[in-house]
PDB file of C-alpha atoms in Angstrom:
ATOM      1  CA  MET X  27      81.370  50.411 110.130  1.00 43.00           C
ATOM      2  CA  ILE X  28      80.500  53.155 107.640  1.00 40.00           C
ATOM      3  CA  ARG X  29      79.330  55.371 110.489  1.00 44.00           C
ATOM      4  CA  PHE X  30      82.627  54.715 112.320  1.00 37.00           C
ATOM      5  CA  VAL X  31      84.723  55.595 109.264  1.00 40.00           C
ATOM      6  CA  SER X  32      82.676  58.759 108.673  1.00 42.00           C
ATOM      7  CA  ALA X  33      83.074  59.804 112.288  1.00 42.00           C
ATOM      8  CA  PHE X  34      86.831  59.083 112.145  1.00 36.00           C
ATOM      9  CA  CYS X  35      87.183  61.192 108.988  1.00 42.00           C
ATOM     10  CA  LEU X  36      85.244  63.991 110.622  1.00 40.00           C
ATOM     11  CA  ILE X  37      87.648  63.914 113.580  1.00 37.00           C
ATOM     12  CA  LEU X  38      90.625  64.059 111.245  1.00 38.00           C
ATOM     13  CA  LEU X  39      89.068  66.951 109.338  1.00 40.00           C
ATOM     14  CA  THR X  40      88.420  68.815 112.569  1.00 40.00           C
ATOM     15  CA  LEU X  41      91.990  68.235 113.732  1.00 39.00           C
ATOM     16  CA  GLY X  42      93.255  69.441 110.381  1.00 41.00           C
ATOM     17  CA  VAL X  43      91.261  72.652 110.603  1.00 37.00           C
ATOM     18  CA  SER X  44      92.422  73.234 114.184  1.00 37.00           C
ATOM     19  CA  SER X  45      96.032  72.617 113.182  1.00 38.00           C
ATOM     20  CA  ALA X  46      95.775  75.037 110.241  1.00 40.00           C
ATOM     21  CA  SER X  47      94.164  77.667 112.450  1.00 41.00           C
ATOM     22  CA  ALA X  48      96.896  77.288 115.060  1.00 38.00           C
ATOM     23  CA  GLU X  49      99.564  77.580 112.364  1.00 45.00           C
ATOM     24  CA  GLU X  50      97.950  80.724 110.991  1.00 47.00           C
ATOM     25  CA  MET X  51      97.744  82.220 114.496  1.00 50.00           C
ATOM     26  CA  ASP X  52     101.406  81.410 115.071  1.00 84.00           C
ATOM     27  CA  ALA X  53     102.416  83.206 111.873  1.00 90.00           C
ATOM     28  CA  GLN X  54     100.243  86.205 112.770  1.00 87.00           C
ATOM     29  CA  SER X  55     101.743  86.329 116.259  1.00 90.00           C
ATOM     30  CA  ILE X  56     105.282  86.233 114.869  1.00 92.00           C
ATOM     31  CA  LEU X  57     104.536  89.086 112.447  1.00 89.00           C
ATOM     32  CA  GLU X  58     102.936  91.150 115.217  1.00 87.00           C
ATOM     33  CA  LYS X  59     106.074  90.729 117.326  1.00 88.00           C
ATOM     34  CA  SER X  60     108.177  91.605 114.289  1.00 87.00           C
ATOM     35  CA  LYS X  61     106.151  94.777 113.733  1.00 82.00           C
ATOM     36  CA  VAL X  62     106.689  95.839 117.347  1.00 81.00           C
ATOM     37  CA  ALA X  63     110.414  95.030 117.152  1.00 80.00           C
ATOM     38  CA  LEU X  64     110.878  96.933 113.891  1.00 77.00           C
ATOM     39  CA  ASP X  65     108.857  99.947 115.041  1.00 72.00           C
ATOM     40  CA  SER X  66     111.054 100.197 118.132  1.00 69.00           C
ATOM     41  CA  THR X  67     114.142 100.516 115.915  1.00 68.00           C
ATOM     42  CA  LEU X  68     112.698 103.615 114.247  1.00 68.00           C
ATOM     43  CA  GLU X  69     111.872 105.646 117.366  1.00 75.00           C
ATOM     44  CA  GLY X  70     114.033 108.787 117.320  1.00 84.00           C
ATOM     45  CA  SER X  71     115.771 110.735 114.563  1.00 89.00           C
ATOM     46  CA  ARG X  72     118.416 109.887 111.986  1.00 90.00           C
ATOM     47  CA  LYS X  73     120.174 110.907 108.819  1.00 94.00           C
ATOM     48  CA  ILE X  74     119.332 108.890 105.692  1.00 94.00           C
ATOM     49  CA  VAL X  75     121.426 108.624 102.572  1.00 96.00           C
ATOM     50  CA  VAL X  76     119.338 107.202  99.727  1.00 95.00           C
ATOM     51  CA  GLU X  77     121.405 105.487  97.035  1.00 96.00           C
ATOM     52  CA  ILE X  78     119.457 104.824  93.821  1.00 96.00           C
ATOM     53  CA  LYS X  79     121.043 102.566  91.217  1.00 95.00           C
ATOM     54  CA  ASN X  80     119.562 103.417  87.809  1.00 93.00           C
ATOM     55  CA  LYS X  81     119.029 101.168  84.773  1.00 90.00           C
ATOM     56  CA  ASN X  82     122.143 102.541  83.043  1.00 89.00           C
ATOM     57  CA  GLY X  83     124.301 101.660  86.046  1.00 88.00           C
ATOM     58  CA  SER X  84     124.668 105.227  87.311  1.00 93.00           C
ATOM     59  CA  THR X  85     123.869 106.098  90.917  1.00 93.00           C
ATOM     60  CA  THR X  86     121.771 108.964  92.256  1.00 94.00           C
ATOM     61  CA  GLU X  87     122.204 110.021  95.881  1.00 95.00           C
ATOM     62  CA  TRP X  88     119.813 111.884  98.157  1.00 95.00           C
ATOM     63  CA  VAL X  89     120.219 113.034 101.746  1.00 97.00           C
ATOM     64  CA  ALA X  90     117.291 113.221 104.153  1.00 96.00           C
ATOM     65  CA  ARG X  91     116.426 113.515 107.843  1.00 94.00           C
ATOM     66  CA  GLN X  92     113.827 111.316 109.485  1.00 92.00           C
ATOM     67  CA  ALA X  93     112.120 111.426 112.862  1.00 92.00           C
ATOM     68  CA  GLN X  94     109.598 109.104 114.458  1.00 90.00           C
ATOM     69  CA  LYS X  95     107.732 109.507 117.719  1.00 90.00           C
ATOM     70  CA  THR X  96     104.881 107.741 119.492  1.00 88.00           C
ATOM     71  CA  PHE X  97     101.783 109.755 120.442  1.00 90.00           C
ATOM     72  CA  PRO X  98      98.525 108.730 122.153  1.00 91.00           C
ATOM     73  CA  ASP X  99      96.874 108.187 118.763  1.00 88.00           C
ATOM     74  CA  GLY X 100      99.720 106.095 117.328  1.00 88.00           C
ATOM     75  CA  LYS X 101     103.167 106.412 115.764  1.00 88.00           C
ATOM     76  CA  ARG X 102     104.123 109.189 113.373  1.00 91.00           C
ATOM     77  CA  SER X 103     107.153 109.276 111.078  1.00 91.00           C
ATOM     78  CA  LEU X 104     108.416 112.281 109.120  1.00 93.00           C
ATOM     79  CA  MET X 105     111.115 112.309 106.440  1.00 94.00           C
ATOM     80  CA  VAL X 106     112.373 115.530 104.831  1.00 95.00           C
ATOM     81  CA  LEU X 107     114.768 115.537 101.864  1.00 95.00           C
ATOM     82  CA  MET X 108     117.715 117.921 102.226  1.00 96.00           C
ATOM     83  CA  LYS X 109     119.807 117.244  99.079  1.00 94.00           C
ATOM     84  CA  PRO X 110     120.057 117.663  96.125  1.00 93.00           C
ATOM     85  CA  ASP X 111     118.540 121.109  95.642  1.00 93.00           C
ATOM     86  CA  SER X 112     116.143 119.827  92.963  1.00 90.00           C
ATOM     87  CA  ILE X 113     114.139 117.884  95.566  1.00 91.00           C
ATOM     88  CA  LYS X 114     115.047 119.808  98.734  1.00 94.00           C
ATOM     89  CA  GLY X 115     112.037 120.292 101.001  1.00 94.00           C
ATOM     90  CA  THR X 116     110.109 117.271  99.751  1.00 94.00           C
ATOM     91  CA  ALA X 117     108.478 115.765 102.832  1.00 95.00           C
ATOM     92  CA  TYR X 118     106.794 112.445 103.561  1.00 93.00           C
ATOM     93  CA  LEU X 119     104.615 111.746 106.605  1.00 94.00           C
ATOM     94  CA  ILE X 120     103.253 108.428 107.909  1.00 90.00           C
ATOM     95  CA  TRP X 121     100.704 108.040 110.678  1.00 90.00           C
ATOM     96  CA  LYS X 122     100.158 104.535 112.088  1.00 85.00           C
ATOM     97  CA  PRO X 123      96.974 104.737 114.172  1.00 86.00           C
ATOM     98  CA  ASN X 124      96.537 102.486 117.200  1.00 81.00           C
ATOM     99  CA  ASP X 125      93.327 101.087 115.716  1.00 74.00           C
ATOM    100  CA  THR X 126      93.030  98.786 112.693  1.00 59.00           C
ATOM    101  CA  ARG X 127      92.735 101.405 109.951  1.00 63.00           C
ATOM    102  CA  GLY X 128      96.264 100.831 108.732  1.00 71.00           C
ATOM    103  CA  MET X 129      98.744 103.577 107.978  1.00 80.00           C
ATOM    104  CA  VAL X 130      97.862 107.000 106.571  1.00 87.00           C
ATOM    105  CA  GLN X 131     100.397 108.781 104.348  1.00 90.00           C
ATOM    106  CA  TRP X 132     100.960 112.290 103.006  1.00 93.00           C
ATOM    107  CA  VAL X 133     103.600 113.742 100.697  1.00 92.00           C
ATOM    108  CA  TYR X 134     104.585 117.344 100.019  1.00 94.00           C
ATOM    109  CA  VAL X 135     106.476 118.281  96.850  1.00 90.00           C
ATOM    110  CA  PRO X 136     107.665 121.953  96.841  1.00 90.00           C
ATOM    111  CA  ALA X 137     107.403 122.269  93.056  1.00 85.00           C
ATOM    112  CA  MET X 138     103.681 121.429  93.263  1.00 85.00           C
ATOM    113  CA  ARG X 139     103.141 123.505  96.416  1.00 84.00           C
ATOM    114  CA  ARG X 140     100.506 121.195  97.785  1.00 89.00           C
ATOM    115  CA  ILE X 141     100.129 118.476 100.394  1.00 93.00           C
ATOM    116  CA  ARG X 142      98.713 115.264  98.961  1.00 91.00           C
ATOM    117  CA  GLU X 143      97.267 112.379 100.935  1.00 90.00           C
ATOM    118  CA  ILE X 144      98.229 109.013  99.490  1.00 87.00           C
ATOM    119  CA  LYS X 145      94.912 107.287  98.847  1.00 80.00           C
ATOM    120  CA  TYR X 146      94.517 103.502  98.759  1.00 72.00           C
ATOM    121  CA  GLN X 147      94.582 103.463  94.956  1.00 71.00           C
ATOM    122  CA  ASP X 148      97.891 105.373  95.011  1.00 78.00           C
ATOM    123  CA  ILE X 149      99.861 103.167  97.415  1.00 78.00           C
ATOM    124  CA  TYR X 150     101.192 101.002  94.579  1.00 79.00           C
ATOM    125  CA  GLY X 151     102.782 103.997  92.904  1.00 84.00           C
ATOM    126  CA  SER X 152     106.532 104.529  93.100  1.00 87.00           C
ATOM    127  CA  PHE X 153     107.759 106.334  96.193  1.00 86.00           C
ATOM    128  CA  LEU X 154     109.540 109.363  94.713  1.00 83.00           C
ATOM    129  CA  ASN X 155     110.602 107.329  91.645  1.00 85.00           C
ATOM    130  CA  THR X 156     112.526 104.729  93.673  1.00 92.00           C
ATOM    131  CA  ASP X 157     112.197 100.928  93.745  1.00 94.00           C
ATOM    132  CA  TYR X 158     109.798 101.244  96.687  1.00 91.00           C
ATOM    133  CA  THR X 159     106.077 101.724  96.376  1.00 87.00           C
ATOM    134  CA  PHE X 160     104.318 103.651  99.141  1.00 83.00           C
ATOM    135  CA  ALA X 161     102.967 100.299 100.367  1.00 81.00           C
ATOM    136  CA  ASP X 162     106.490  98.818 100.508  1.00 84.00           C
ATOM    137  CA  LEU X 163     107.502 101.311 103.179  1.00 78.00           C
ATOM    138  CA  ASP X 164     105.475  99.361 105.745  1.00 71.00           C
ATOM    139  CA  ILE X 165     104.181  96.018 104.481  1.00 63.00           C
ATOM    140  CA  ASN X 166     103.430  94.949 108.084  1.00 62.00           C
ATOM    141  CA  TYR X 167     100.187  96.890 107.760  1.00 57.00           C
ATOM    142  CA  ILE X 168      98.794  95.127 104.692  1.00 68.00           C
ATOM    143  CA  GLN X 169      95.771  92.826 104.958  1.00 76.00           C
ATOM    144  CA  ALA X 170      96.888  89.267 104.181  1.00 84.00           C
ATOM    145  CA  THR X 171      96.606  85.610 105.132  1.00 89.00           C
ATOM    146  CA  HIS X 172      99.818  84.425 106.782  1.00 91.00           C
ATOM    147  CA  LYS X 173     101.307  80.942 107.034  1.00 93.00           C
ATOM    148  CA  LEU X 174     104.400  79.748 108.877  1.00 95.00           C
ATOM    149  CA  LEU X 175     106.251  77.631 106.307  1.00 95.00           C
ATOM    150  CA  GLU X 176     109.198  76.483 108.409  1.00 94.00           C
ATOM    151  CA  LYS X 177     112.036  77.363 110.738  1.00 94.00           C
ATOM    152  CA  SER X 178     115.318  77.300 108.857  1.00 93.00           C
ATOM    153  CA  LEU X 179     118.851  78.679 108.723  1.00 95.00           C
ATOM    154  CA  PHE X 180     119.322  81.956 106.854  1.00 93.00           C
ATOM    155  CA  LYS X 181     122.756  83.592 106.790  1.00 88.00           C
ATOM    156  CA  GLU X 182     123.812  81.737 109.943  1.00 89.00           C
ATOM    157  CA  LYS X 183     120.657  82.738 111.834  1.00 91.00           C
ATOM    158  CA  MET X 184     117.579  80.685 112.658  1.00 95.00           C
ATOM    159  CA  VAL X 185     114.548  82.332 111.089  1.00 95.00           C
ATOM    160  CA  PHE X 186     110.808  81.922 110.790  1.00 96.00           C
ATOM    161  CA  LYS X 187     109.940  81.680 107.099  1.00 96.00           C
ATOM    162  CA  ILE X 188     106.466  83.135 106.656  1.00 95.00           C
ATOM    163  CA  GLU X 189     104.311  83.276 103.539  1.00 95.00           C
ATOM    164  CA  SER X 190     101.844  86.168 103.248  1.00 92.00           C
ATOM    165  CA  ILE X 191      99.088  86.054 100.630  1.00 92.00           C
ATOM    166  CA  PRO X 192      97.651  89.591 100.350  1.00 85.00           C
ATOM    167  CA  ASP X 193      94.003  90.305  99.716  1.00 78.00           C
ATOM    168  CA  PRO X 194      92.920  90.079  96.044  1.00 74.00           C
ATOM    169  CA  ASN X 195      93.970  92.939  93.745  1.00 69.00           C
ATOM    170  CA  TYR X 196      97.061  93.733  95.816  1.00 76.00           C
ATOM    171  CA  TYR X 197     100.293  94.704  94.080  1.00 81.00           C
ATOM    172  CA  TYR X 198     101.994  91.392  94.907  1.00 89.00           C
ATOM    173  CA  SER X 199     100.638  87.847  94.793  1.00 91.00           C
ATOM    174  CA  LYS X 200     102.864  86.652  97.621  1.00 93.00           C
ATOM    175  CA  ILE X 201     105.432  87.940 100.123  1.00 93.00           C
ATOM    176  CA  ILE X 202     107.937  85.680 101.882  1.00 96.00           C
ATOM    177  CA  SER X 203     109.445  87.055 105.098  1.00 94.00           C
ATOM    178  CA  TYR X 204     112.484  85.753 106.978  1.00 96.00           C
ATOM    179  CA  ILE X 205     112.132  86.761 110.651  1.00 94.00           C
ATOM    180  CA  ASP X 206     114.944  86.286 113.186  1.00 93.00           C
ATOM    181  CA  CYS X 207     113.786  83.704 115.748  1.00 94.00           C
ATOM    182  CA  GLU X 208     115.448  85.538 118.651  1.00 91.00           C
ATOM    183  CA  SER X 209     114.972  89.246 117.983  1.00 89.00           C
ATOM    184  CA  TYR X 210     111.893  88.976 115.696  1.00 91.00           C
ATOM    185  CA  LEU X 211     113.540  91.538 113.441  1.00 90.00           C
ATOM    186  CA  PRO X 212     113.065  90.991 109.692  1.00 91.00           C
ATOM    187  CA  LEU X 213     116.207  89.957 107.823  1.00 93.00           C
ATOM    188  CA  HIS X 214     114.947  89.475 104.282  1.00 94.00           C
ATOM    189  CA  ARG X 215     111.751  89.701 102.229  1.00 95.00           C
ATOM    190  CA  GLU X 216     110.816  88.415  98.784  1.00 96.00           C
ATOM    191  CA  PHE X 217     108.020  89.917  96.694  1.00 94.00           C
ATOM    192  CA  TYR X 218     106.295  87.974  93.903  1.00 95.00           C
ATOM    193  CA  ASP X 219     104.358  89.405  90.956  1.00 92.00           C
ATOM    194  CA  MET X 220     100.798  88.476  89.996  1.00 90.00           C
ATOM    195  CA  VAL X 221     101.903  85.399  88.013  1.00 91.00           C
ATOM    196  CA  GLY X 222     104.044  84.084  90.870  1.00 92.00           C
ATOM    197  CA  ARG X 223     107.506  85.162  89.697  1.00 96.00           C
ATOM    198  CA  LEU X 224     110.063  86.581  92.131  1.00 97.00           C
ATOM    199  CA  TRP X 225     110.096  90.328  91.465  1.00 96.00           C
ATOM    200  CA  LYS X 226     111.800  92.174  94.308  1.00 96.00           C
ATOM    201  CA  LYS X 227     114.048  91.435  97.260  1.00 96.00           C
ATOM    202  CA  LYS X 228     114.351  93.547 100.387  1.00 95.00           C
ATOM    203  CA  LEU X 229     117.457  93.005 102.498  1.00 94.00           C
ATOM    204  CA  PHE X 230     117.964  94.366 105.996  1.00 91.00           C
ATOM    205  CA  GLU X 231     121.755  94.512 105.826  1.00 87.00           C
ATOM    206  CA  ALA X 232     122.649  94.891 109.501  1.00 80.00           C
ATOM    207  CA  PHE X 233     121.342  95.973 112.886  1.00 81.00           C
ATOM    208  CA  VAL X 234     123.391  97.770 115.536  1.00 80.00           C
ATOM    209  CA  VAL X 235     122.487  98.717 119.112  1.00 78.00           C
ATOM    210  CA  VAL X 236     122.075 102.445 119.812  1.00 73.00           C
ATOM    211  CA  ASP X 237     120.828 103.590 123.241  1.00 70.00           C
ATOM    212  CA  ASN X 238     119.944  99.962 124.055  1.00 71.00           C
ATOM    213  CA  ALA X 239     117.717  99.647 120.976  1.00 70.00           C
ATOM    214  CA  PRO X 240     118.471  97.753 117.732  1.00 75.00           C
ATOM    215  CA  VAL X 241     118.684  99.960 114.648  1.00 76.00           C
ATOM    216  CA  ALA X 242     118.962  98.970 110.989  1.00 78.00           C
ATOM    217  CA  ILE X 243     121.914 100.740 109.381  1.00 86.00           C
ATOM    218  CA  GLY X 244     121.215  99.620 105.826  1.00 91.00           C
ATOM    219  CA  VAL X 245     118.109  98.452 103.953  1.00 93.00           C
ATOM    220  CA  MET X 246     118.096  97.664 100.238  1.00 95.00           C
ATOM    221  CA  MET X 247     115.246  96.980  97.809  1.00 96.00           C
ATOM    222  CA  LYS X 248     116.237  95.282  94.540  1.00 96.00           C
ATOM    223  CA  ASP X 249     114.018  95.076  91.458  1.00 96.00           C
ATOM    224  CA  LEU X 250     115.087  91.878  89.691  1.00 96.00           C
ATOM    225  CA  ASN X 251     113.252  92.785  86.473  1.00 94.00           C
ATOM    226  CA  SER X 252     114.735  96.250  85.918  1.00 94.00           C
ATOM    227  CA  GLY X 253     118.103  95.600  87.575  1.00 94.00           C
ATOM    228  CA  THR X 254     117.668  98.749  89.676  1.00 96.00           C
ATOM    229  CA  SER X 255     117.919  99.105  93.442  1.00 97.00           C
ATOM    230  CA  THR X 256     117.303 101.616  96.219  1.00 96.00           C
ATOM    231  CA  ARG X 257     119.364 101.533  99.399  1.00 96.00           C
ATOM    232  CA  PHE X 258     118.674 103.444 102.612  1.00 94.00           C
ATOM    233  CA  VAL X 259     121.776 104.014 104.751  1.00 93.00           C
ATOM    234  CA  TYR X 260     121.169 105.311 108.295  1.00 91.00           C
ATOM    235  CA  SER X 261     123.564 107.297 110.508  1.00 90.00           C
ATOM    236  CA  GLU X 262     123.592 110.026 113.190  1.00 90.00           C
ATOM    237  CA  ILE X 263     120.976 108.031 115.082  1.00 85.00           C
ATOM    238  CA  CYS X 264     119.453 109.586 118.195  1.00 85.00           C
ATOM    239  CA  HIS X 265     116.507 108.318 120.255  1.00 78.00           C
ATOM    240  CA  ASP X 266     115.850 111.598 122.072  1.00 79.00           C
ATOM    241  CA  VAL X 267     112.950 113.347 120.284  1.00 85.00           C
ATOM    242  CA  LYS X 268     111.398 115.016 123.333  1.00 83.00           C
ATOM    243  CA  ALA X 269     111.506 118.455 121.708  1.00 86.00           C
ATOM    244  CA  LEU X 270     109.254 117.330 118.838  1.00 89.00           C
ATOM    245  CA  THR X 271     105.515 117.809 119.339  1.00 91.00           C
ATOM    246  CA  LEU X 272     102.426 116.464 117.600  1.00 92.00           C
ATOM    247  CA  LYS X 273     102.267 119.699 115.606  1.00 92.00           C
ATOM    248  CA  ASP X 274     105.590 118.813 113.961  1.00 91.00           C
ATOM    249  CA  PHE X 275     103.964 115.649 112.626  1.00 92.00           C
ATOM    250  CA  GLU X 276     100.756 117.184 111.279  1.00 93.00           C
ATOM    251  CA  PRO X 277     100.133 117.225 107.486  1.00 91.00           C
ATOM    252  CA  MET X 278      99.759 121.023 107.423  1.00 90.00           C
ATOM    253  CA  SER X 279     103.310 121.358 108.835  1.00 89.00           C
ATOM    254  CA  LEU X 280     104.871 119.618 105.822  1.00 89.00           C
ATOM    255  CA  SER X 281     105.075 122.811 103.789  1.00 82.00           C
ATOM    256  CA  HIS X 282     106.789 124.846 106.538  1.00 74.00           C
TER     257      HIS X 282
END
């Protein structure tokens, strides 16, 4: 009898492990599809207006141009600030290799006259003094353990609610993502601090179809502690970037 009970418990334990593994694989698969769906929205060029709400309630506005193109070694994205004059020429480059190394980032600030690679220890720093860190710009590339919590209704859409627990020593203790069940596009993300308190919210305000591809026209990051926010508003969207070459997306081209 004892042997039977032990064997039965072992079967239950095995089923539990298999179920957990399947659930984890499901969450990973959903996030991979979401990454592909979101990357496809960025292919091409666009104008970006960056609206920064400061602690005193005032708003700072920047204007930038961004282009992204896929090359044999992966995707590359370049953003150059055009206004105001105080930051004109500041450039930010992301390379997302096809392998598993994660994204590589560089920034060029004209006042410093040098191109700086963003090292791993720097990715938690503020992106140009906004509510985004460098890591926030593409959290799909972080190393984490993912779990599908549930399918639920979010703003009249069915979503996958996924919990991501990053590797130890990451900037956040937990990230909750709401992924559209049909398009796999992200609709909302919540970021929790190291003691488990909700810290930031990222809202993908709307997607429109341009040249048969979905494009986000507004993305906002809110810092609930400081009361500040940073909103990216996209316009003048074009998916034809044939004239751009790999040289345009090289770090040494940032200062030109």
